[in-house]
GROMACS .gro file of N, CA and C in nm:
model
  486
    1MET      N    1 -13.392   6.108 -19.275
    1MET     CA    2 -13.359   6.041 -19.188
    1MET      C    3 -13.450   6.120 -19.108
    2ALA      N    4 -13.520   5.973 -19.009
    2ALA     CA    5 -13.519   6.028 -18.909
    2ALA      C    6 -13.530   6.080 -18.807
    3ASN      N    7 -13.563   6.144 -18.711
    3ASN     CA    8 -13.564   6.289 -18.568
    3ASN      C    9 -13.545   6.109 -18.468
    4ILE      N   10 -13.396   6.111 -18.387
    4ILE     CA   11 -13.381   6.022 -18.301
    4ILE      C   12 -13.510   6.088 -18.156
    5ASN      N   13 -13.515   6.217 -18.186
    5ASN     CA   14 -13.609   6.285 -18.045
    5ASN      C   15 -13.771   6.273 -18.071
    6ALA      N   16 -13.808   6.229 -18.155
    6ALA     CA   17 -13.951   6.245 -18.226
    6ALA      C   18 -13.961   6.079 -18.229
    7ILE      N   19 -13.964   5.999 -18.104
    7ILE     CA   20 -14.027   5.909 -18.005
    7ILE      C   21 -14.100   5.908 -18.018
    8GLN      N   22 -14.208   5.839 -18.062
    8GLN     CA   23 -14.339   5.884 -17.949
    8GLN      C   24 -14.340   5.790 -17.848
    9THR      N   25 -14.424   5.878 -17.761
    9THR     CA   26 -14.386   5.799 -17.564
    9THR      C   27 -14.548   5.733 -17.593
   10MET      N   28 -14.568   5.685 -17.471
   10MET     CA   29 -14.697   5.633 -17.415
   10MET      C   30 -14.799   5.771 -17.380
   11ALA      N   31 -14.927   5.736 -17.354
   11ALA     CA   32 -14.996   5.844 -17.347
   11ALA      C   33 -14.979   5.799 -17.173
   12ALA      N   34 -15.065   5.872 -17.099
   12ALA     CA   35 -15.073   5.863 -16.982
   12ALA      C   36 -15.217   5.821 -16.938
   13LYS      N   37 -15.261   5.808 -17.051
   13LYS     CA   38 -15.461   5.734 -16.983
   13LYS      C   39 -15.409   5.595 -17.080
   14ASP      N   40 -15.337   5.560 -17.071
   14ASP     CA   41 -15.295   5.408 -17.158
   14ASP      C   42 -15.237   5.333 -17.021
   15VAL      N   43 -15.179   5.369 -16.915
   15VAL     CA   44 -15.180   5.317 -16.769
   15VAL      C   45 -15.287   5.247 -16.744
   16VAL      N   46 -15.281   5.141 -16.706
   16VAL     CA   47 -15.375   5.086 -16.699
   16VAL      C   48 -15.405   5.113 -16.522
   17SER      N   49 -15.549   5.142 -16.463
   17SER     CA   50 -15.573   5.169 -16.339
   17SER      C   51 -15.494   5.008 -16.276
   18ALA      N   52 -15.483   4.969 -16.132
   18ALA     CA   53 -15.456   4.807 -16.062
   18ALA      C   54 -15.563   4.877 -15.968
   19LYS      N   55 -15.648   4.892 -15.962
   19LYS     CA   56 -15.803   4.830 -15.933
   19LYS      C   57 -15.862   4.827 -15.972
   20LEU      N   58 -15.894   4.911 -16.143
   20LEU     CA   59 -16.039   4.829 -16.197
   20LEU      C   60 -15.983   4.729 -16.229
   21ALA      N   61 -16.023   4.624 -16.109
   21ALA     CA   62 -15.952   4.444 -16.175
   21ALA      C   63 -16.088   4.364 -16.118
   22ASN      N   64 -16.122   4.299 -16.114
   22ASN     CA   65 -16.274   4.157 -16.041
   22ASN      C   66 -16.150   4.053 -16.068
   23ALA      N   67 -16.170   3.966 -15.985
   23ALA     CA   68 -16.119   3.808 -15.985
   23ALA      C   69 -16.285   3.671 -15.932
   24TYR      N   70 -16.269   3.612 -16.010
   24TYR     CA   71 -16.320   3.557 -15.937
   24TYR      C   72 -16.254   3.387 -15.884
   25VAL      N   73 -16.283   3.315 -15.852
   25VAL     CA   74 -16.241   3.169 -15.817
   25VAL      C   75 -16.387   3.019 -15.772
   26THR      N   76 -16.324   3.002 -15.889
   26THR     CA   77 -16.385   2.878 -15.856
   26THR      C   78 -16.390   2.741 -15.841
   27ILE      N   79 -16.461   2.670 -15.724
   27ILE     CA   80 -16.397   2.576 -15.611
   27ILE      C   81 -16.515   2.481 -15.642
   28ASP      N   82 -16.439   2.354 -15.715
   28ASP     CA   83 -16.559   2.298 -15.669
   28ASP      C   84 -16.699   2.257 -15.841
   29GLY      N   85 -16.691   2.356 -15.889
   29GLY     CA   86 -16.784   2.353 -16.038
   29GLY      C   87 -16.862   2.499 -15.940
   30ASN      N   88 -16.801   2.531 -15.820
   30ASN     CA   89 -16.905   2.718 -15.812
   30ASN      C   90 -16.828   2.804 -15.807
   31ARG      N   91 -16.850   2.921 -15.860
   31ARG     CA   92 -16.813   3.021 -15.870
   31ARG      C   93 -16.883   3.131 -15.785
   32TYR      N   94 -16.740   3.219 -15.732
   32TYR     CA   95 -16.739   3.243 -15.621
   32TYR      C   96 -16.705   3.403 -15.689
   33LEU      N   97 -16.731   3.523 -15.658
   33LEU     CA   98 -16.628   3.693 -15.671
   33LEU      C   99 -16.562   3.687 -15.589
   34LEU      N  100 -16.525   3.734 -15.575
   34LEU     CA  101 -16.351   3.723 -15.482
   34LEU      C  102 -16.391   3.902 -15.465
   35PHE      N  103 -16.441   3.935 -15.404
   35PHE     CA  104 -16.428   4.115 -15.415
   35PHE      C  105 -16.323   4.108 -15.295
   36GLN      N  106 -16.288   4.040 -15.200
   36GLN     CA  107 -16.238   4.082 -15.092
   36GLN      C  108 -16.094   4.086 -15.121
   37ALA      N  109 -16.064   4.011 -15.213
   37ALA     CA  110 -15.986   4.051 -15.225
   37ALA      C  111 -15.890   4.138 -15.256
   38LYS      N  112 -15.732   4.202 -15.231
   38LYS     CA  113 -15.666   4.341 -15.166
   38LYS      C  114 -15.588   4.349 -15.308
   39ASN      N  115 -15.452   4.166 -15.290
   39ASN     CA  116 -15.420   4.208 -15.464
   39ASN      C  117 -15.402   4.022 -15.486
   40LEU      N  118 -15.329   4.041 -15.586
   40LEU     CA  119 -15.263   3.928 -15.630
   40LEU      C  120 -15.215   3.946 -15.747
   41LYS      N  121 -15.057   3.894 -15.784
   41LYS     CA  122 -14.950   3.862 -15.873
   41LYS      C  123 -14.893   3.646 -15.887
   42ALA      N  124 -14.948   3.703 -15.994
   42ALA     CA  125 -14.869   3.553 -16.057
   42ALA      C  126 -14.761   3.517 -16.116
   43SER      N  127 -14.668   3.418 -16.169
   43SER     CA  128 -14.546   3.411 -16.210
   43SER      C  129 -14.552   3.303 -16.235
   44ILE      N  130 -14.471   3.269 -16.381
   44ILE     CA  131 -14.356   3.198 -16.396
   44ILE      C  132 -14.231   3.198 -16.387
   45LYS      N  133 -14.172   3.132 -16.319
   45LYS     CA  134 -14.017   3.097 -16.284
   45LYS      C  135 -13.965   2.996 -16.383
   46LYS      N  136 -13.867   3.013 -16.463
   46LYS     CA  137 -13.777   2.934 -16.600
   46LYS      C  138 -13.699   2.855 -16.480
   47THR      N  139 -13.647   2.776 -16.540
   47THR     CA  140 -13.519   2.667 -16.502
   47THR      C  141 -13.495   2.702 -16.568
   48LYS      N  142 -13.390   2.700 -16.592
   48LYS     CA  143 -13.229   2.726 -16.680
   48LYS      C  144 -13.074   2.562 -16.618
   49GLN      N  145 -13.037   2.551 -16.730
   49GLN     CA  146 -12.933   2.545 -16.710
   49GLN      C  147 -12.825   2.585 -16.811
   50GLU      N  148 -12.718   2.605 -16.725
   50GLU     CA  149 -12.569   2.636 -16.777
   50GLU      C  150 -12.515   2.524 -16.884
   51VAL      N  151 -12.544   2.628 -17.019
   51VAL     CA  152 -12.486   2.535 -17.122
   51VAL      C  153 -12.311   2.576 -17.182
   52ASP      N  154 -12.223   2.527 -17.130
   52ASP     CA  155 -12.087   2.495 -17.220
   52ASP      C  156 -12.098   2.516 -17.343
   53ILE      N  157 -11.990   2.673 -17.409
   53ILE     CA  158 -12.041   2.644 -17.553
   53ILE      C  159 -11.830   2.645 -17.626
   54LEU      N  160 -11.812   2.556 -17.699
   54LEU     CA  161 -11.719   2.583 -17.715
   54LEU      C  162 -11.659   2.773 -17.831
   55GLY      N  163 -11.555   2.793 -17.805
   55GLY     CA  164 -11.516   2.931 -17.906
   55GLY      C  165 -11.549   3.008 -17.862
   56ARG      N  166 -11.635   2.997 -17.688
   56ARG     CA  167 -11.685   3.106 -17.597
   56ARG      C  168 -11.634   3.139 -17.520
   57PRO      N  169 -11.605   3.259 -17.453
   57PRO     CA  170 -11.557   3.246 -17.304
   57PRO      C  171 -11.685   3.274 -17.163
   58THR      N  172 -11.815   3.306 -17.207
   58THR     CA  173 -11.968   3.328 -17.169
   58THR      C  174 -12.062   3.134 -17.161
   59LYS      N  175 -12.039   3.138 -17.074
   59LYS     CA  176 -12.208   3.011 -17.061
   59LYS      C  177 -12.297   3.008 -17.167
   60GLY      N  178 -12.377   3.007 -17.244
   60GLY     CA  179 -12.512   2.994 -17.226
   60GLY      C  180 -12.650   2.940 -17.163
   61HIS      N  181 -12.768   2.970 -17.181
   61HIS     CA  182 -12.889   2.931 -17.085
   61HIS      C  183 -12.997   2.854 -17.145
   62LYS      N  184 -12.986   2.789 -17.131
   62LYS     CA  185 -13.068   2.666 -17.149
   62LYS      C  186 -13.221   2.702 -17.097
   63ALA      N  187 -13.352   2.687 -17.125
   63ALA     CA  188 -13.479   2.699 -17.084
   63ALA      C  189 -13.530   2.479 -17.033
   64THR      N  190 -13.494   2.453 -16.913
   64THR     CA  191 -13.550   2.285 -16.920
   64THR      C  192 -13.666   2.231 -16.770
   65GLY      N  193 -13.782   2.399 -16.771
   65GLY     CA  194 -13.901   2.372 -16.690
   65GLY      C  195 -13.919   2.511 -16.665
   66ALA      N  196 -14.009   2.483 -16.597
   66ALA     CA  197 -14.078   2.613 -16.473
   66ALA      C  198 -14.151   2.572 -16.466
   67SER      N  199 -14.182   2.638 -16.301
   67SER     CA  200 -14.275   2.624 -16.231
   67SER      C  201 -14.362   2.773 -16.216
   68CYS      N  202 -14.518   2.749 -16.166
   68CYS     CA  203 -14.575   2.854 -16.178
   68CYS      C  204 -14.633   2.864 -16.003
   69SER      N  205 -14.651   3.030 -15.952
   69SER     CA  206 -14.651   3.036 -15.808
   69SER      C  207 -14.766   3.151 -15.812
   70GLY      N  208 -14.771   3.221 -15.707
   70GLY     CA  209 -14.885   3.318 -15.725
   70GLY      C  210 -14.905   3.326 -15.516
   71SER      N  211 -14.954   3.467 -15.568
   71SER     CA  212 -14.954   3.490 -15.380
   71SER      C  213 -15.139   3.626 -15.375
   72LEU      N  214 -15.206   3.655 -15.273
   72LEU     CA  215 -15.322   3.616 -15.334
   72LEU      C  216 -15.295   3.700 -15.134
   73THR      N  217 -15.405   3.828 -15.104
   73THR     CA  218 -15.391   3.949 -14.998
   73THR      C  219 -15.534   3.949 -15.006
   74ILE      N  220 -15.666   3.881 -14.920
   74ILE     CA  221 -15.798   3.920 -14.940
   74ILE      C  222 -15.820   3.982 -14.786
   75TYR      N  223 -15.882   4.051 -14.791
   75TYR     CA  224 -15.986   4.072 -14.663
   75TYR      C  225 -16.067   3.958 -14.595
   76TYR      N  226 -16.014   3.991 -14.449
   76TYR     CA  227 -16.025   3.808 -14.374
   76TYR      C  228 -16.161   3.821 -14.360
   77ASN      N  229 -16.283   3.780 -14.466
   77ASN     CA  230 -16.378   3.793 -14.447
   77ASN      C  231 -16.453   3.702 -14.475
   78THR      N  232 -16.403   3.551 -14.543
   78THR     CA  233 -16.472   3.474 -14.555
   78THR      C  234 -16.390   3.353 -14.498
   79SER      N  235 -16.426   3.251 -14.518
   79SER     CA  236 -16.369   3.126 -14.509
   79SER      C  237 -16.349   3.039 -14.596
   80LEU      N  238 -16.434   3.070 -14.767
   80LEU     CA  239 -16.361   2.972 -14.855
   80LEU      C  240 -16.226   2.865 -14.830
   81PHE      N  241 -16.123   3.016 -14.811
   81PHE     CA  242 -15.949   2.915 -14.837
   81PHE      C  243 -15.966   2.866 -14.724
   82THR      N  244 -16.004   2.891 -14.557
   82THR     CA  245 -15.975   2.778 -14.410
   82THR      C  246 -16.058   2.667 -14.481
   83LYS      N  247 -16.179   2.665 -14.546
   83LYS     CA  248 -16.217   2.550 -14.549
   83LYS      C  249 -16.111   2.435 -14.634
   84MET      N  250 -16.050   2.516 -14.734
   84MET     CA  251 -16.029   2.435 -14.841
   84MET      C  252 -15.889   2.345 -14.718
   85LEU      N  253 -15.804   2.465 -14.637
   85LEU     CA  254 -15.713   2.383 -14.583
   85LEU      C  255 -15.751   2.249 -14.472
   86LYS      N  256 -15.911   2.281 -14.404
   86LYS     CA  257 -15.953   2.241 -14.244
   86LYS      C  258 -16.001   2.098 -14.389
   87ASP      N  259 -16.053   2.070 -14.503
   87ASP     CA  260 -16.070   1.955 -14.510
   87ASP      C  261 -15.960   1.939 -14.635
   88TYR      N  262 -15.799   1.947 -14.636
   88TYR     CA  263 -15.696   1.836 -14.664
   88TYR      C  264 -15.693   1.858 -14.496
   89LYS      N  265 -15.665   1.939 -14.374
   89LYS     CA  266 -15.641   1.839 -14.226
   89LYS      C  267 -15.703   1.736 -14.213
   90ASP      N  268 -15.880   1.725 -14.229
   90ASP     CA  269 -15.952   1.667 -14.165
   90ASP      C  270 -15.957   1.511 -14.272
   91THR      N  271 -15.944   1.524 -14.381
   91THR     CA  272 -15.961   1.431 -14.473
   91THR      C  273 -15.848   1.375 -14.559
   92GLY      N  274 -15.703   1.522 -14.596
   92GLY     CA  275 -15.643   1.469 -14.673
   92GLY      C  276 -15.727   1.486 -14.826
   93ALA      N  277 -15.775   1.498 -14.806
   93ALA     CA  278 -15.833   1.505 -15.000
   93ALA      C  279 -15.806   1.692 -15.010
   94ASP      N  280 -15.658   1.711 -15.115
   94ASP     CA  281 -15.649   1.891 -15.164
   94ASP      C  282 -15.736   1.897 -15.234
   95THR      N  283 -15.745   2.063 -15.255
   95THR     CA  284 -15.848   2.118 -15.331
   95THR      C  285 -15.794   2.203 -15.398
   96TYR      N  286 -15.826   2.169 -15.532
   96TYR     CA  287 -15.765   2.246 -15.668
   96TYR      C  288 -15.946   2.343 -15.697
   97PHE      N  289 -15.871   2.443 -15.767
   97PHE     CA  290 -15.929   2.508 -15.807
   97PHE      C  291 -15.914   2.667 -15.903
   98ASP      N  292 -15.926   2.732 -15.975
   98ASP     CA  293 -15.956   2.845 -16.094
   98ASP      C  294 -15.989   2.943 -16.002
   99ILE      N  295 -15.871   3.022 -16.096
   99ILE     CA  296 -15.898   3.159 -16.029
   99ILE      C  297 -15.916   3.291 -16.147
  100GLN      N  298 -15.979   3.345 -16.173
  100GLN     CA  299 -15.992   3.443 -16.330
  100GLN      C  300 -15.978   3.572 -16.243
  101ILE      N  301 -15.820   3.604 -16.347
  101ILE     CA  302 -15.880   3.847 -16.311
  101ILE      C  303 -15.874   3.852 -16.453
  102THR      N  304 -15.893   3.976 -16.426
  102THR     CA  305 -16.005   4.041 -16.542
  102THR      C  306 -15.940   4.229 -16.457
  103ASN      N  307 -15.877   4.280 -16.602
  103ASN     CA  308 -15.796   4.436 -16.608
  103ASN      C  309 -15.840   4.503 -16.676
  104ASN      N  310 -15.943   4.585 -16.674
  104ASN     CA  311 -16.082   4.731 -16.740
  104ASN      C  312 -16.042   4.783 -16.737
  105ASP      N  313 -15.951   4.865 -16.748
  105ASP     CA  314 -15.966   5.009 -16.726
  105ASP      C  315 -16.013   5.112 -16.836
  106PRO      N  316 -16.164   5.153 -16.877
  106PRO     CA  317 -16.216   5.181 -16.968
  106PRO      C  318 -16.124   5.262 -17.078
  107THR      N  319 -16.050   5.423 -16.936
  107THR     CA  320 -15.950   5.506 -17.014
  107THR      C  321 -15.820   5.425 -17.152
  108SER      N  322 -15.811   5.350 -17.062
  108SER     CA  323 -15.700   5.279 -17.112
  108SER      C  324 -15.782   5.222 -17.285
  109ASP      N  325 -15.632   5.254 -17.383
  109ASP     CA  326 -15.668   5.179 -17.508
  109ASP      C  327 -15.618   5.037 -17.515
  110ALA      N  328 -15.560   4.990 -17.356
  110ALA     CA  329 -15.510   4.859 -17.365
  110ALA      C  330 -15.570   4.762 -17.405
  111GLY      N  331 -15.736   4.838 -17.388
  111GLY     CA  332 -15.860   4.700 -17.324
  111GLY      C  333 -15.880   4.627 -17.180
  112GLU      N  334 -15.909   4.563 -17.242
  112GLU     CA  335 -15.960   4.441 -17.136
  112GLU      C  336 -15.836   4.327 -17.175
  113HIS      N  337 -15.789   4.249 -17.017
  113HIS     CA  338 -15.726   4.169 -16.994
  113HIS      C  339 -15.734   4.076 -16.972
  114ARG      N  340 -15.793   3.941 -17.029
  114ARG     CA  341 -15.808   3.825 -16.849
  114ARG      C  342 -15.699   3.755 -16.872
  115ILE      N  343 -15.721   3.631 -16.742
  115ILE     CA  344 -15.573   3.555 -16.769
  115ILE      C  345 -15.702   3.430 -16.656
  116ILE      N  346 -15.686   3.327 -16.660
  116ILE     CA  347 -15.744   3.187 -16.604
  116ILE      C  348 -15.646   3.098 -16.522
  117LEU      N  349 -15.590   3.152 -16.393
  117LEU     CA  350 -15.502   3.051 -16.333
  117LEU      C  351 -15.568   2.917 -16.332
  118LYS      N  352 -15.522   2.828 -16.372
  118LYS     CA  353 -15.553   2.666 -16.368
  118LYS      C  354 -15.500   2.569 -16.227
  119ASP      N  355 -15.599   2.512 -16.165
  119ASP     CA  356 -15.573   2.442 -16.070
  119ASP      C  357 -15.467   2.441 -16.012
  120CYS      N  358 -15.495   2.536 -15.936
  120CYS     CA  359 -15.428   2.643 -15.846
  120CYS      C  360 -15.439   2.570 -15.730
  121ASN      N  361 -15.364   2.545 -15.584
  121ASN     CA  362 -15.337   2.493 -15.479
  121ASN      C  363 -15.280   2.608 -15.399
  122LEU      N  364 -15.350   2.589 -15.314
  122LEU     CA  365 -15.279   2.691 -15.161
  122LEU      C  366 -15.125   2.557 -15.103
  123ASP      N  367 -15.095   2.669 -15.092
  123ASP     CA  368 -14.932   2.639 -14.959
  123ASP      C  369 -14.991   2.613 -14.820
  124GLY      N  370 -15.089   2.741 -14.840
  124GLY     CA  371 -15.131   2.748 -14.635
  124GLY      C  372 -15.160   2.856 -14.638
  125GLY      N  373 -15.186   2.908 -14.502
  125GLY     CA  374 -15.275   2.983 -14.483
  125GLY      C  375 -15.321   3.022 -14.370
  126GLU      N  376 -15.359   3.181 -14.318
  126GLU     CA  377 -15.427   3.165 -14.132
  126GLU      C  378 -15.497   3.061 -14.140
  127ILE      N  379 -15.526   3.053 -14.038
  127ILE     CA  380 -15.661   2.966 -14.002
  127ILE      C  381 -15.747   3.057 -13.898
  128ALA      N  382 -15.682   3.160 -13.800
  128ALA     CA  383 -15.746   3.258 -13.718
  128ALA      C  384 -15.646   3.361 -13.748
  129ALA      N  385 -15.710   3.497 -13.689
  129ALA     CA  386 -15.631   3.606 -13.677
  129ALA      C  387 -15.691   3.733 -13.575
  130PHE      N  388 -15.680   3.840 -13.523
  130PHE     CA  389 -15.722   3.913 -13.403
  130PHE      C  390 -15.527   3.983 -13.435
  131ASP      N  391 -15.545   4.101 -13.419
  131ASP     CA  392 -15.458   4.254 -13.417
  131ASP      C  393 -15.548   4.391 -13.342
  132ALA      N  394 -15.501   4.395 -13.207
  132ALA     CA  395 -15.572   4.476 -13.149
  132ALA      C  396 -15.554   4.614 -13.121
  133ALA      N  397 -15.454   4.599 -13.260
  133ALA     CA  398 -15.363   4.736 -13.286
  133ALA      C  399 -15.401   4.757 -13.461
  134GLY      N  400 -15.477   4.716 -13.516
  134GLY     CA  401 -15.491   4.692 -13.603
  134GLY      C  402 -15.613   4.763 -13.662
  135ASP      N  403 -15.585   4.791 -13.813
  135ASP     CA  404 -15.725   4.842 -13.857
  135ASP      C  405 -15.890   4.698 -13.924
  136TRP      N  406 -15.814   4.645 -14.052
  136TRP     CA  407 -15.852   4.531 -14.055
  136TRP      C  408 -15.795   4.344 -14.068
  137LEU      N  409 -15.900   4.308 -14.058
  137LEU     CA  410 -15.796   4.218 -14.047
  137LEU      C  411 -15.769   4.102 -14.225
  138GLU      N  412 -15.652   4.073 -14.253
  138GLU     CA  413 -15.610   4.036 -14.383
  138GLU      C  414 -15.526   3.894 -14.407
  139GLN      N  415 -15.585   3.804 -14.504
  139GLN     CA  416 -15.508   3.652 -14.474
  139GLN      C  417 -15.444   3.701 -14.643
  140GLU      N  418 -15.327   3.593 -14.576
  140GLU     CA  419 -15.175   3.561 -14.705
  140GLU      C  420 -15.244   3.462 -14.715
  141LEU      N  421 -15.232   3.464 -14.862
  141LEU     CA  422 -15.242   3.274 -14.927
  141LEU      C  423 -15.132   3.278 -15.071
  142ASP      N  424 -15.002   3.226 -15.053
  142ASP     CA  425 -14.970   3.200 -15.156
  142ASP      C  426 -15.014   3.001 -15.172
  143PHE      N  427 -14.955   3.026 -15.313
  143PHE     CA  428 -15.055   2.860 -15.453
  143PHE      C  429 -14.987   2.848 -15.511
  144THR      N  430 -14.964   2.753 -15.576
  144THR     CA  431 -14.874   2.666 -15.728
  144THR      C  432 -14.995   2.719 -15.798
  145PHE      N  433 -14.971   2.642 -15.966
  145PHE     CA  434 -15.080   2.664 -16.031
  145PHE      C  435 -14.978   2.609 -16.128
  146GLU      N  436 -15.086   2.535 -16.244
  146GLU     CA  437 -15.056   2.436 -16.331
  146GLU      C  438 -15.098   2.455 -16.503
  147ASP      N  439 -15.118   2.584 -16.462
  147ASP     CA  440 -15.190   2.636 -16.607
  147ASP      C  441 -15.229   2.727 -16.630
  148TRP      N  442 -15.213   2.839 -16.738
  148TRP     CA  443 -15.313   2.927 -16.730
  148TRP      C  444 -15.346   2.971 -16.925
  149GLU      N  445 -15.501   3.021 -16.922
  149GLU     CA  446 -15.538   3.050 -16.974
  149GLU      C  447 -15.536   3.232 -17.031
  150GLU      N  448 -15.504   3.280 -17.121
  150GLU     CA  449 -15.552   3.434 -17.138
  150GLU      C  450 -15.614   3.441 -17.305
  151PRO      N  451 -15.761   3.431 -17.213
  151PRO     CA  452 -15.921   3.460 -17.372
  151PRO      C  453 -15.913   3.590 -17.384
  152GLU      N  454 -15.838   3.659 -17.327
  152GLU     CA  455 -15.852   3.811 -17.413
  152GLU      C  456 -15.718   3.901 -17.331
  153ALA      N  457 -15.614   3.876 -17.399
  153ALA     CA  458 -15.527   4.015 -17.396
  153ALA      C  459 -15.541   4.109 -17.441
  154PHE      N  460 -15.418   4.179 -17.358
  154PHE     CA  461 -15.385   4.373 -17.392
  154PHE      C  462 -15.406   4.407 -17.543
  155LYS      N  463 -15.474   4.513 -17.585
  155LYS     CA  464 -15.420   4.548 -17.706
  155LYS      C  465 -15.259   4.591 -17.702
  156ASP      N  466 -15.249   4.615 -17.846
  156ASP     CA  467 -15.102   4.708 -17.893
  156ASP      C  468 -15.161   4.854 -17.847
  157LEU      N  469 -15.065   4.919 -17.804
  157LEU     CA  470 -15.090   5.049 -17.802
  157LEU      C  471 -15.039   5.103 -17.928
  158ASP      N  472 -15.072   5.234 -17.967
  158ASP     CA  473 -15.087   5.293 -18.052
  158ASP      C  474 -14.951   5.357 -18.032
  159GLY      N  475 -14.858   5.335 -18.151
  159GLY     CA  476 -14.707   5.362 -18.152
  159GLY      C  477 -14.635   5.263 -18.077
  160MET      N  478 -14.683   5.143 -18.046
  160MET     CA  479 -14.566   5.062 -17.982
  160MET      C  480 -14.484   4.939 -18.126
  161LYS      N  481 -14.626   4.946 -18.239
  161LYS     CA  482 -14.476   4.899 -18.327
  161LYS      C  483 -14.404   4.988 -18.385
  162ALA      N  484 -14.282   4.916 -18.436
  162ALA     CA  485 -14.254   5.024 -18.467
  162ALA      C  486 -14.173   5.001 -18.626
   0.00000   0.00000   0.00000
């Protein structure tokens, strides 16, 4: 009989460092290293409908769609994104772009992880900034995206498969 107290735990070295990452943005076929990125989060939110089910008091839930969105904070020292907003204002032509994010902590056995967010589109963004009491300038950018690819997935850590 297995001892419940003998459950394997994750090794501390396998936590992936938040700082050991890089990001590239591809705009109109031009690829840029986004080294001014401070943080990025991208997520998918499923749309669900409640389902009445005969014979039980609780409702079920059925996915009926999804929406993808993200947020990006960069140090405010590039006009890449401001130019997209200006182009839209001046011409009505909207810009779609891809963002590739790679997490790679060489200490972790989880290995390298790479996601490419496809057809990103800005919701808006700051076009000018200053802060007399601040230390540096940042630009907050919210966006949507249509799809993603995962060319490199994290590896299962030792002990995950039960």
